[in-house]
CSV table of C-alpha atoms in Angstrom, one decimal:
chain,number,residue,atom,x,y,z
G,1,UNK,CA,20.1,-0.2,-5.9
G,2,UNK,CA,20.2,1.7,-2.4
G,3,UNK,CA,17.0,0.6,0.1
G,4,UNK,CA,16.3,3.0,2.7
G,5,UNK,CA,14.4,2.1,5.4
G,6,UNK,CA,11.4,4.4,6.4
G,7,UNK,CA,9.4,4.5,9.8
G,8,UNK,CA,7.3,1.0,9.7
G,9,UNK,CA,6.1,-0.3,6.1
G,10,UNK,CA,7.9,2.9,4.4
G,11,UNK,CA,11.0,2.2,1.8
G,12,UNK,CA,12.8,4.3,-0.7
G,13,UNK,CA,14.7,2.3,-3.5
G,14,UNK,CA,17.2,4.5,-5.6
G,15,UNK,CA,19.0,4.1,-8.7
G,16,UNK,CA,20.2,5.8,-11.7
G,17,UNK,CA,19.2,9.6,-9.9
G,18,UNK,CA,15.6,8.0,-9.6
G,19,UNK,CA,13.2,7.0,-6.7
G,20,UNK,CA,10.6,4.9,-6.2
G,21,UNK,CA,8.8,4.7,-2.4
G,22,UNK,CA,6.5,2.1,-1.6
G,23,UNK,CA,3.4,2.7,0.7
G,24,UNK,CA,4.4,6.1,2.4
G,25,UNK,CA,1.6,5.8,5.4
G,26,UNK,CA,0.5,7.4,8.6
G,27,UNK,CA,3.1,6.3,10.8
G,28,UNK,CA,5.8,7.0,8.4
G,29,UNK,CA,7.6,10.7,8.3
G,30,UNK,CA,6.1,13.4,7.4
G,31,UNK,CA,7.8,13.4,4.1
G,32,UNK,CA,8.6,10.1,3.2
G,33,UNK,CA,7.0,10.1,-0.1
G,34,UNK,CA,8.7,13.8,-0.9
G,35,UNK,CA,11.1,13.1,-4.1
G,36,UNK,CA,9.8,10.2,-5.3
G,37,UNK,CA,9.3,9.8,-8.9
G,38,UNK,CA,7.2,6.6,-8.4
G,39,UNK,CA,5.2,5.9,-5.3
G,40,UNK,CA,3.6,2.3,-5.1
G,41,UNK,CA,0.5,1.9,-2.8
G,42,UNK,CA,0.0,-1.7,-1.5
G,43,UNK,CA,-3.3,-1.3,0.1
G,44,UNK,CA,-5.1,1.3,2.1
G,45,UNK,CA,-5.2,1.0,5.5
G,46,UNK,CA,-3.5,4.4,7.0
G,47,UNK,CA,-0.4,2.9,8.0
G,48,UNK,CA,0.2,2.2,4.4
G,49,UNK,CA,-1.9,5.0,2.4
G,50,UNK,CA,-1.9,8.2,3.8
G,51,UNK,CA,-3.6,11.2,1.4
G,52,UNK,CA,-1.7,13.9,2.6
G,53,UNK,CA,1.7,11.8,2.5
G,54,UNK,CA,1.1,11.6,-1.1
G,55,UNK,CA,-0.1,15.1,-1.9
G,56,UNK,CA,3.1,16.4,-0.3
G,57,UNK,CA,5.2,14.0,-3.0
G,58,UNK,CA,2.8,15.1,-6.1
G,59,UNK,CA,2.7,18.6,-5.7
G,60,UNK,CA,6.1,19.0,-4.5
G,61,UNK,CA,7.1,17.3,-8.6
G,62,UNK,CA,4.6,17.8,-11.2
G,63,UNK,CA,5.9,14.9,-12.9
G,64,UNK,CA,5.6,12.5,-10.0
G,65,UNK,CA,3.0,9.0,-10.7
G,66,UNK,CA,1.5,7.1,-8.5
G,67,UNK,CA,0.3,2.9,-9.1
G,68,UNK,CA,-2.0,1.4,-6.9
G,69,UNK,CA,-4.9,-1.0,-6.7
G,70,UNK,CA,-8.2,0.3,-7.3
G,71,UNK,CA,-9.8,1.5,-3.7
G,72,UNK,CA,-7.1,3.6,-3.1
G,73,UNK,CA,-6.5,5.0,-6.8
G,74,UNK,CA,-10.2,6.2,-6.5
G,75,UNK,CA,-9.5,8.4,-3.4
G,76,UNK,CA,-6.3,10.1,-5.0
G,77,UNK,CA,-6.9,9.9,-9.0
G,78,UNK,CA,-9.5,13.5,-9.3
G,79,UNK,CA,-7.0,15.6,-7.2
G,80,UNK,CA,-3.8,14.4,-10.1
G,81,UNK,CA,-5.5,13.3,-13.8
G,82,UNK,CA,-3.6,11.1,-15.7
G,83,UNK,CA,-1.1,10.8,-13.1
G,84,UNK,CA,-2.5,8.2,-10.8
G,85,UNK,CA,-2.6,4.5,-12.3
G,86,UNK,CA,-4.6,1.2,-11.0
G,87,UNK,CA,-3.5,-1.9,-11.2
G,88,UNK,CA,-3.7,-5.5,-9.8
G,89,UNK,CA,-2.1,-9.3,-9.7
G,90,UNK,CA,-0.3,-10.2,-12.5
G,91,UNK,CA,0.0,-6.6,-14.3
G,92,UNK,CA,3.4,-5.7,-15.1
G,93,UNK,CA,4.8,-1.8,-16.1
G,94,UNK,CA,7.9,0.5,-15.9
G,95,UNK,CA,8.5,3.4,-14.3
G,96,UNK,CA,11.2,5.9,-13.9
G,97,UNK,CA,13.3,3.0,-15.2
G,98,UNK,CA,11.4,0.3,-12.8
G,99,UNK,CA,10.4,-2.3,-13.4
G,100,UNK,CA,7.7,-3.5,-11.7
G,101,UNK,CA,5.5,-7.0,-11.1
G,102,UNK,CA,2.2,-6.8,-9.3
G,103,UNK,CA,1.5,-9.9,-7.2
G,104,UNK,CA,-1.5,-10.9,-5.1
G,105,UNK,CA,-5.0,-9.9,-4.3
G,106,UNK,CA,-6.1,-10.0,-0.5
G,107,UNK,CA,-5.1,-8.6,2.6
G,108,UNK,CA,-3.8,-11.1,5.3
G,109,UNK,CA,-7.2,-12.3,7.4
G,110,UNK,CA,-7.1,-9.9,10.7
G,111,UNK,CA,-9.9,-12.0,12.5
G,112,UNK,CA,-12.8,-14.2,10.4
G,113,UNK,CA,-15.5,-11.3,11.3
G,114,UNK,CA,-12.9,-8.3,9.9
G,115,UNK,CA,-13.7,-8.4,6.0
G,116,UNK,CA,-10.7,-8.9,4.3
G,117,UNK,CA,-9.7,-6.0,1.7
G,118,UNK,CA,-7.5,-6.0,-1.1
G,119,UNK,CA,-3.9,-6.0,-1.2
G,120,UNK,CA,-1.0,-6.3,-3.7
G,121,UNK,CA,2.5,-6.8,-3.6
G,122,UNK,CA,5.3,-5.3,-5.4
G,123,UNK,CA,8.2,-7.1,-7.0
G,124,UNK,CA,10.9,-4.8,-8.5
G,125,UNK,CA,13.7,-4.8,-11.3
G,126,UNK,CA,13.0,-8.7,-11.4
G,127,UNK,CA,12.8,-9.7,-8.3
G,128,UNK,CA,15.9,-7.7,-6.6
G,129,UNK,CA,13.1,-6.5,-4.1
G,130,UNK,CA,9.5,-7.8,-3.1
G,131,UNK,CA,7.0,-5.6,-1.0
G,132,UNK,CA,3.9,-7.7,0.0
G,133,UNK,CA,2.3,-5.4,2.0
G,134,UNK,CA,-0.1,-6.7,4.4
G,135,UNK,CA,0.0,-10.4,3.5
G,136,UNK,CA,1.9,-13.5,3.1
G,137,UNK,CA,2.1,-13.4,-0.9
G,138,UNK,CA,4.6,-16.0,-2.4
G,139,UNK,CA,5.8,-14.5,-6.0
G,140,UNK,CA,6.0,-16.9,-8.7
G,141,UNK,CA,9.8,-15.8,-9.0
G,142,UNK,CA,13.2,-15.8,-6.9
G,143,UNK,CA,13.3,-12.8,-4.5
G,144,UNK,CA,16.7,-11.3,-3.6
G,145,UNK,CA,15.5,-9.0,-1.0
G,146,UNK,CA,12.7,-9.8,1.3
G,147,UNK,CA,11.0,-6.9,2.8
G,148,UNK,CA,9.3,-8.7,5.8
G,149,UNK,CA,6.3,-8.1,7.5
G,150,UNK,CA,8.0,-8.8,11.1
G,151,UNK,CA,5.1,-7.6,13.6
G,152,UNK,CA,1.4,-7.0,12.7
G,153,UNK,CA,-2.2,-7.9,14.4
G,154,UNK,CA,-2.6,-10.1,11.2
G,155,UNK,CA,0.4,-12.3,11.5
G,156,UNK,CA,2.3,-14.3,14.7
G,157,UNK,CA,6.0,-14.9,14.2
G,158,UNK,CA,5.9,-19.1,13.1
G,159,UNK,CA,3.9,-17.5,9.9
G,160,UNK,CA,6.5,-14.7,9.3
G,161,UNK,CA,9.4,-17.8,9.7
G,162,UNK,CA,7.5,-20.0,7.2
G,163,UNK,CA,6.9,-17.4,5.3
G,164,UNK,CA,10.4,-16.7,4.3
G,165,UNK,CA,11.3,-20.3,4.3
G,166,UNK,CA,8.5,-20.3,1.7
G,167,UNK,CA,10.0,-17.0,-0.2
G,168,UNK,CA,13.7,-18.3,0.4
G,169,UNK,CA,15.1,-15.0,-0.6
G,170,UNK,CA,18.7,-14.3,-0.5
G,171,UNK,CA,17.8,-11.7,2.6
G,172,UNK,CA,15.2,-10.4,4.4
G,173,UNK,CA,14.7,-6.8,5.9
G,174,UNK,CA,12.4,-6.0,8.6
G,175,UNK,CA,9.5,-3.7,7.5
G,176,UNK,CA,6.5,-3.7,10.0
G,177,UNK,CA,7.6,-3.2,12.8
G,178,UNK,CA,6.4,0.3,14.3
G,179,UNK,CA,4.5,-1.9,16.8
G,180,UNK,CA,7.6,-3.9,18.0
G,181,UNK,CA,9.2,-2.6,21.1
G,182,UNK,CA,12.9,-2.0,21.1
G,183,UNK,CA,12.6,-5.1,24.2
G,184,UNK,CA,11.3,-7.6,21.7
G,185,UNK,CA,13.3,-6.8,18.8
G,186,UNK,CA,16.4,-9.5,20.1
G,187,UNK,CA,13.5,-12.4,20.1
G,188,UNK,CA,12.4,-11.4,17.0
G,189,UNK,CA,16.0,-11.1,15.1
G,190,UNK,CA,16.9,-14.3,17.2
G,191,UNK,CA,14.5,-16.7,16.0
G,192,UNK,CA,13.9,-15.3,12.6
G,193,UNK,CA,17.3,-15.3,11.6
G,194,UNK,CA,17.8,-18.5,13.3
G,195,UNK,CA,14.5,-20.6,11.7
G,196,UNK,CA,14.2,-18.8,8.7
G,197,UNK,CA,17.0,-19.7,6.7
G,198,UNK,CA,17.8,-17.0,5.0
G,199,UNK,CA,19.9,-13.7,5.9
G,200,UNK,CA,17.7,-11.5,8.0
G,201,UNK,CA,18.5,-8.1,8.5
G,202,UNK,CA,17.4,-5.0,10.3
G,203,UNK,CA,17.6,-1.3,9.3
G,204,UNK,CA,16.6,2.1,11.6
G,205,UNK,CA,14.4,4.8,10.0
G,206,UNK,CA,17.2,6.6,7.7
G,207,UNK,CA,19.1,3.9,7.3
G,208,UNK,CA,20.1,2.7,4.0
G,209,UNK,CA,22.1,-0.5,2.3
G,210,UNK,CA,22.6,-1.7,-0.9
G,211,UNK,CA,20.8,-4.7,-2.4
């Protein structure tokens, strides 16, 4: 399976000529959800769930499904019938030769007074690849590859190491991290990869690897 890394929570996995993207937001490109044959929303916040990010993928293919949890499903379903599918923890579906495991339920607590929203997490193809979105969800199965919530206003860097020595997946890839500054990044790979114990890895925007 190739991963390509998108601008901040943004990845494109490919296989078998098919693509699935997982929460094409606002500070992703432009059209990072364009091509997919599956997009997978973990929550809406805008740097996760961006409207017009998604129109541009279903109008550009015809054919093109969207899963999601429920508050975002009901902002997108009216504008694409029968193409736009809810789901939440512990559902479980294929698509475009996916398959997919939902896992979790809330968003990561921001601050007490901030209500906390839902969120779900996405492991694919059996665990080869697990996107939490915004929270700390442990799947009830082995991950291969991590993608890791590195830098966020929800989370400090001793839960992001306990989190994968929690997960233990074979690797971990950075994935929120448009708020990281290019100075920090060596602290972050440093101490990470050093406390974590597991492979931790970084990709640029465009960049792809195989997992």
């Amino acid at each position: 399976m190739k991963l390509t890394k998108k601008s901040h929570a943004c990845v494109r996995l490919e296989k078998d000529g098919r693509t699935l993207v997982v929460d094409p937001g606002g500070f992703s490109e432009d059209d990072a959800a364009v091509g997919a044959d599956v997009i997978l929303v973990t929550h809406e916040h805008p740097d996760h769930f961006d409207e017009a990010r998604l129109r541009a993928a279903m109008e550009a293919d015809p054919a093109a499904e969207i899963w999601t949890l429920r508050s975002v499903a009901e902002q997108v379903s009216a504008a694409f019938p029968g193409r736009v599918h809810t789901v939440g923890h512990g559902d479980t579906f294929t698509a475009a030769g996916f398959d997919v495991q939902v896992h979790g339920e809330l968003h990561a607590v921001i601050h007490p007074d901030i209500p906390r929203i839902t969120n779900v997490g996405y492991l694919i193809d059996g665990g080869r690849v697990f996107h939490p979105g915004d929270a700390l969800t442990v799947p009830d199965h082995p991950v291969e590859t991590l993608m890791l919530p590195v830098m966020a206003p929800w989370n400090k860097i001793s839960e992001v190491i306990d989190y994968v020595r929690e997960v233990k997946p074979q690797r971990a890839y950075d994935i929120h991290d448009a708020l990281l500054t290019d100075l920090a990044r060596p602290i972050y790979d440093r101490q990470i990869g050093g406390l974590g114990g597991s492979e931790h890895l970084r990709l640029t925007p465009g960049d792809s690897a195989q997992v």
